[in-house]
Every structure is written in C-alpha cells, then in structure tokens.
Backbone as a chain_set.jsonl record, in Angstrom:
{"seq": "XXXXXXXXXXXXXXXXXXXXXXXXXXXXXXXXXXXXXXXXXXXXXXXXXXXXXXXXXXXXXXXXXXXXXXXXXXXXXXXXX", "coords": {"N": [[41.696, -29.065, 67.254], [42.04, -26.777, 63.223], [44.286, -27.708, 61.488], [46.535, -25.398, 60.056], [48.647, -23.173, 57.321], [49.949, -21.209, 56.717], [52.125, -18.774, 54.546], [55.161, -17.349, 54.525], [56.849, -16.572, 51.533], [57.243, -16.958, 48.661], [55.629, -19.088, 46.361], [55.349, -21.615, 43.71], [52.542, -22.381, 42.051], [53.041, -25.132, 41.581], [55.538, -26.308, 43.751], [53.373, -24.857, 45.944], [51.205, -26.777, 46.019], [53.063, -29.503, 46.733], [54.131, -28.461, 49.355], [51.404, -28.742, 50.077], [50.23, -31.385, 50.048], [52.763, -31.678, 51.739], [52.681, -31.332, 53.78], [49.371, -30.349, 55.245], [47.195, -33.077, 56.896], [45.914, -35.825, 54.761], [42.382, -35.733, 54.913], [42.166, -33.464, 55.294], [43.445, -32.296, 53.079], [41.642, -33.447, 51.219], [39.014, -31.412, 51.688], [40.866, -28.941, 51.127], [40.237, -28.594, 48.606], [37.746, -29.552, 47.344], [36.583, -27.327, 48.709], [38.421, -25.116, 46.478], [37.264, -27.314, 44.902], [35.577, -26.287, 41.194], [32.319, -24.764, 40.937], [29.331, -26.182, 40.209], [27.091, -26.094, 39.913], [27.175, -23.943, 38.193], [26.716, -21.611, 35.386], [27.671, -20.716, 32.602], [27.079, -18.155, 31.479], [24.704, -16.447, 28.694], [25.622, -15.173, 25.331], [23.028, -13.214, 24.576], [21.462, -13.591, 27.37], [23.966, -11.347, 28.061], [23.522, -9.443, 27.315], [21.042, -8.57, 27.062], [21.679, -7.874, 30.021], [22.798, -6.037, 30.55], [21.829, -4.086, 28.6], [19.336, -3.467, 30.508], [20.52, -2.698, 32.992], [22.324, -0.037, 30.917], [19.806, 1.193, 30.883], [18.701, 1.658, 34.191], [21.229, 3.375, 34.686], [19.98, 5.299, 32.922], [17.893, 6.625, 34.344], [19.345, 6.765, 36.544], [20.917, 8.9, 35.813], [18.085, 10.865, 35.327], [17.473, 11.513, 38.006], [15.192, 9.969, 38.735], [15.364, 6.983, 40.063], [17.646, 5.769, 42.544], [20.628, 5.111, 43.131], [22.729, 2.415, 44.037], [25.599, 3.74, 46.267], [29.982, 2.768, 45.789], [30.533, 1.266, 47.776], [28.749, -0.087, 48.351], [27.959, -0.999, 46.674], [29.909, -2.741, 46.27], [30.142, -3.978, 48.178], [28.547, -5.411, 48.244], [29.429, -7.685, 46.521]], "CA": [[42.539, -26.941, 66.422], [42.273, -27.044, 63.087], [45.857, -27.318, 60.1], [46.85, -23.549, 59.62], [48.77, -23.085, 57.314], [51.432, -19.968, 57.091], [53.722, -18.736, 53.798], [56.141, -16.117, 54.575], [57.423, -16.613, 51.086], [56.246, -16.637, 47.584], [55.992, -20.642, 45.476], [54.91, -21.63, 43.04], [52.023, -23.904, 42.285], [53.351, -26.937, 41.876], [56.108, -25.773, 45.783], [52.427, -24.819, 46.346], [51.235, -28.1, 46.77], [54.01, -29.689, 46.677], [54.012, -28.121, 50.368], [50.633, -28.768, 50.532], [50.799, -32.092, 50.245], [53.621, -32.896, 53.06], [51.267, -30.342, 55.673], [48.127, -31.24, 55.259], [46.36, -34.572, 56.005], [43.948, -35.976, 53.645], [40.792, -35.659, 55.151], [42.136, -31.271, 54.799], [43.587, -31.995, 51.781], [39.854, -33.174, 50.401], [38.265, -30.516, 52.053], [40.763, -27.845, 50.548], [40.233, -29.35, 46.752], [36.031, -29.434, 47.707], [37.097, -25.882, 48.717], [38.721, -25.162, 45.626], [36.776, -26.511, 42.941], [34.489, -25.214, 40.802], [30.71, -24.43, 41.321], [28.917, -27.614, 39.354], [25.354, -25.226, 39.302], [27.59, -22.166, 37.926], [26.584, -22.12, 34.194], [28.743, -19.301, 32.127], [25.646, -17.188, 31.36], [24.531, -15.997, 26.372], [25.292, -13.707, 24.483], [21.561, -12.322, 24.813], [21.669, -13.063, 28.508], [24.59, -10.387, 28.922], [22.94, -7.952, 26.337], [19.977, -7.838, 27.516], [21.922, -7.349, 31.355], [23.167, -4.615, 29.42], [20.606, -2.98, 28.374], [18.968, -2.844, 32.36], [22.297, -1.837, 32.905], [21.556, 1.522, 30.64], [18.074, 2.136, 31.695], [19.513, 1.707, 35.113], [21.589, 4.346, 34.529], [19.039, 6.076, 32.634], [16.771, 6.671, 35.148], [19.628, 8.057, 37.445], [20.602, 10.438, 35.784], [17.227, 12.124, 35.368], [16.824, 10.67, 39.629], [14.298, 9.106, 39.166], [16.147, 6.08, 41.07], [18.856, 6.382, 43.251], [21.69, 3.278, 42.96], [22.876, 2.286, 46.225], [27.388, 3.645, 46.193], [30.68, 2.477, 45.544], [30.73, 0.767, 48.496], [27.274, -0.306, 49.215], [27.596, -1.771, 45.454], [31.362, -4.146, 46.931], [29.596, -4.554, 49.597], [26.788, -6.823, 47.79], [29.941, -8.755, 46.028]], "C": [[43.158, -27.71, 65.446], [43.504, -27.255, 62.507], [45.854, -25.434, 60.325], [47.904, -24.17, 58.92], [49.257, -21.77, 56.85], [52.462, -19.721, 56.168], [53.84, -17.7, 54.326], [57.097, -15.72, 52.745], [57.05, -17.075, 49.484], [56.65, -17.861, 46.844], [54.561, -20.849, 44.791], [53.585, -22.369, 42.652], [52.087, -24.657, 43.047], [54.281, -26.779, 43.471], [54.683, -25.952, 46.969], [51.184, -26.308, 47.132], [51.549, -29.451, 46.556], [53.937, -29.758, 49.197], [52.654, -28.268, 51.109], [50.036, -30.443, 51.16], [51.066, -33.272, 51.803], [52.843, -32.355, 53.977], [50.267, -30.66, 56.013], [47.901, -32.672, 55.647], [45.969, -34.8, 55.476], [43.301, -35.534, 53.311], [40.877, -34.122, 54.773], [42.289, -31.138, 53.782], [42.583, -32.258, 50.456], [39.411, -32.102, 50.224], [38.965, -29.254, 50.973], [40.386, -27.799, 49.021], [38.362, -29.249, 46.721], [36.415, -28.09, 47.929], [36.848, -24.598, 47.139], [38.203, -25.388, 44.058], [35.385, -26.262, 42.355], [33.085, -25.336, 40.716], [29.909, -25.79, 40.415], [27.902, -27.241, 38.937], [25.636, -24.227, 38.869], [27.187, -22.677, 36.376], [27.398, -20.46, 33.118], [27.234, -18.587, 30.972], [25.795, -16.819, 29.128], [24.507, -15.118, 26.665], [24.218, -13.403, 24.961], [21.538, -12.241, 26.446], [22.682, -11.32, 28.601], [24.551, -10.021, 27.791], [21.768, -7.88, 26.953], [20.579, -7.151, 29.337], [22.437, -6.042, 31.113], [22.888, -3.415, 29.854], [20.441, -2.787, 29.671], [19.817, -1.788, 32.806], [22.127, 0.21, 32.965], [20.277, 2.328, 31.202], [18.386, 1.952, 32.524], [19.929, 3.472, 35.501], [21.125, 5.609, 34.208], [18.523, 7.092, 33.742], [17.594, 7.294, 36.428], [19.57, 8.951, 37.16], [19.275, 11.141, 35.752], [16.828, 11.847, 36.693], [15.55, 10.315, 39.591], [14.639, 7.278, 40.27], [17.897, 6.746, 41.327], [19.252, 4.139, 43.07], [22.68, 2.844, 43.572], [25.218, 2.603, 44.932], [28.29, 2.747, 45.972], [30.615, 1.315, 46.688], [29.343, -0.424, 48.715], [27.449, -2.051, 47.496], [29.262, -3.312, 45.818], [31.328, -4.148, 47.837], [28.538, -6.232, 49.287], [27.784, -7.751, 47.165], [30.468, -9.585, 47.397]], "O": [[43.846, -27.172, 64.579], [44.258, -26.79, 63.362], [45.032, -24.623, 60.75], [48.334, -25.265, 59.283], [48.226, -21.204, 56.487], [53.592, -20.133, 56.433], [52.874, -17.013, 54.658], [57.871, -14.764, 52.692], [56.145, -17.904, 49.587], [57.849, -17.953, 46.577], [53.395, -20.537, 45.031], [53.684, -23.433, 43.262], [51.733, -24.977, 44.182], [53.63, -27.176, 44.437], [54.6, -26.557, 48.037], [50.678, -26.567, 48.224], [50.767, -30.364, 46.289], [53.775, -30.689, 49.986], [52.529, -28.056, 52.315], [49.58, -30.676, 52.279], [50.61, -34.239, 52.413], [52.38, -32.982, 54.93], [50.098, -31.269, 57.069], [48.33, -33.535, 54.881], [45.119, -33.957, 55.19], [43.086, -34.998, 52.224], [39.998, -33.543, 54.135], [41.715, -30.256, 53.144], [42.559, -31.753, 49.334], [39.269, -31.587, 49.115], [38.248, -28.637, 50.186], [40.303, -26.719, 48.436], [37.912, -28.697, 45.718], [36.644, -27.619, 46.815], [35.968, -23.805, 46.805], [38.29, -24.797, 42.982], [34.334, -26.083, 42.969], [32.774, -26.432, 40.248], [30.888, -26.299, 39.868], [27.461, -27.655, 37.865], [24.792, -23.33, 38.896], [27.276, -23.867, 36.074], [27.339, -19.274, 33.443], [26.802, -18.838, 29.847], [26.824, -16.974, 28.471], [23.989, -14.376, 27.499], [24.356, -13.236, 26.173], [21.58, -11.127, 26.968], [22.179, -10.316, 29.105], [25.541, -10.217, 27.086], [21.557, -6.781, 27.465], [20.031, -6.166, 29.833], [22.232, -5.077, 31.849], [23.172, -2.485, 30.608], [21.228, -2.016, 30.22], [19.798, -0.563, 32.925], [21.983, 1.104, 33.798], [19.959, 3.422, 31.67], [19.479, 1.761, 31.991], [19.371, 4.355, 36.154], [21.453, 6.68, 34.718], [18.869, 8.271, 33.819], [17.055, 8.054, 37.231], [18.839, 9.86, 37.553], [19.372, 12.256, 36.265], [15.6, 11.902, 36.764], [14.854, 10.421, 40.6], [13.846, 6.787, 41.074], [18.731, 7.501, 40.826], [18.774, 3.008, 42.986], [23.736, 3.35, 43.19], [25.752, 2.167, 43.913], [27.783, 1.629, 45.876], [30.677, 0.207, 46.154], [29.377, -1.502, 49.308], [27.208, -3.254, 47.406], [29.303, -4.506, 45.519], [32.298, -4.296, 48.58], [28.15, -7.3, 49.76], [27.288, -8.875, 47.09], [31.02, -10.679, 47.281]]}, "num_chains": 1, "name": "protein.A"}
C-alpha cells in the first residue's frame, strides 16, 4: 500500500517539510523529491524564440478573424495544458 499524506490544516513550507520527514519513509521522500525536482531538460526560451512565438500567435489570430483557420475553443486549449 502506498503511503498517503492527508492535510486538513494550512502549513508553512518548513512545517510541511518537517511533517514529510516524520511521516514518509526515506524511499518515499526520495521519490517525492524526484517528482518535485525541476526538469533538467527544460531550457528557458530566448527572447528571439519568444518574439517568434508571439508573431506566430498574432498571425494565427489574424487568420482566424478572416475565417481562414479555426482556433481551438478555450476548453480544448486548456485540456492541452
């Protein structure tokens, strides 16, 4: 059975860390740390990449306004996230 942590009171980060140390066995703490660690493969986009993405977004919106393409609904967009 997998350990479960149930919280019913607000805790600070330090309080949560202390609770985790007390309640979770070391293998589960290590697993949790790996899940929370930043993805090493992620790289911040450059300013040029951000500008290019914004230009593409504006182009797509303009095409949608002209009826040349269909953009996803808000629900479809959020489901992709």
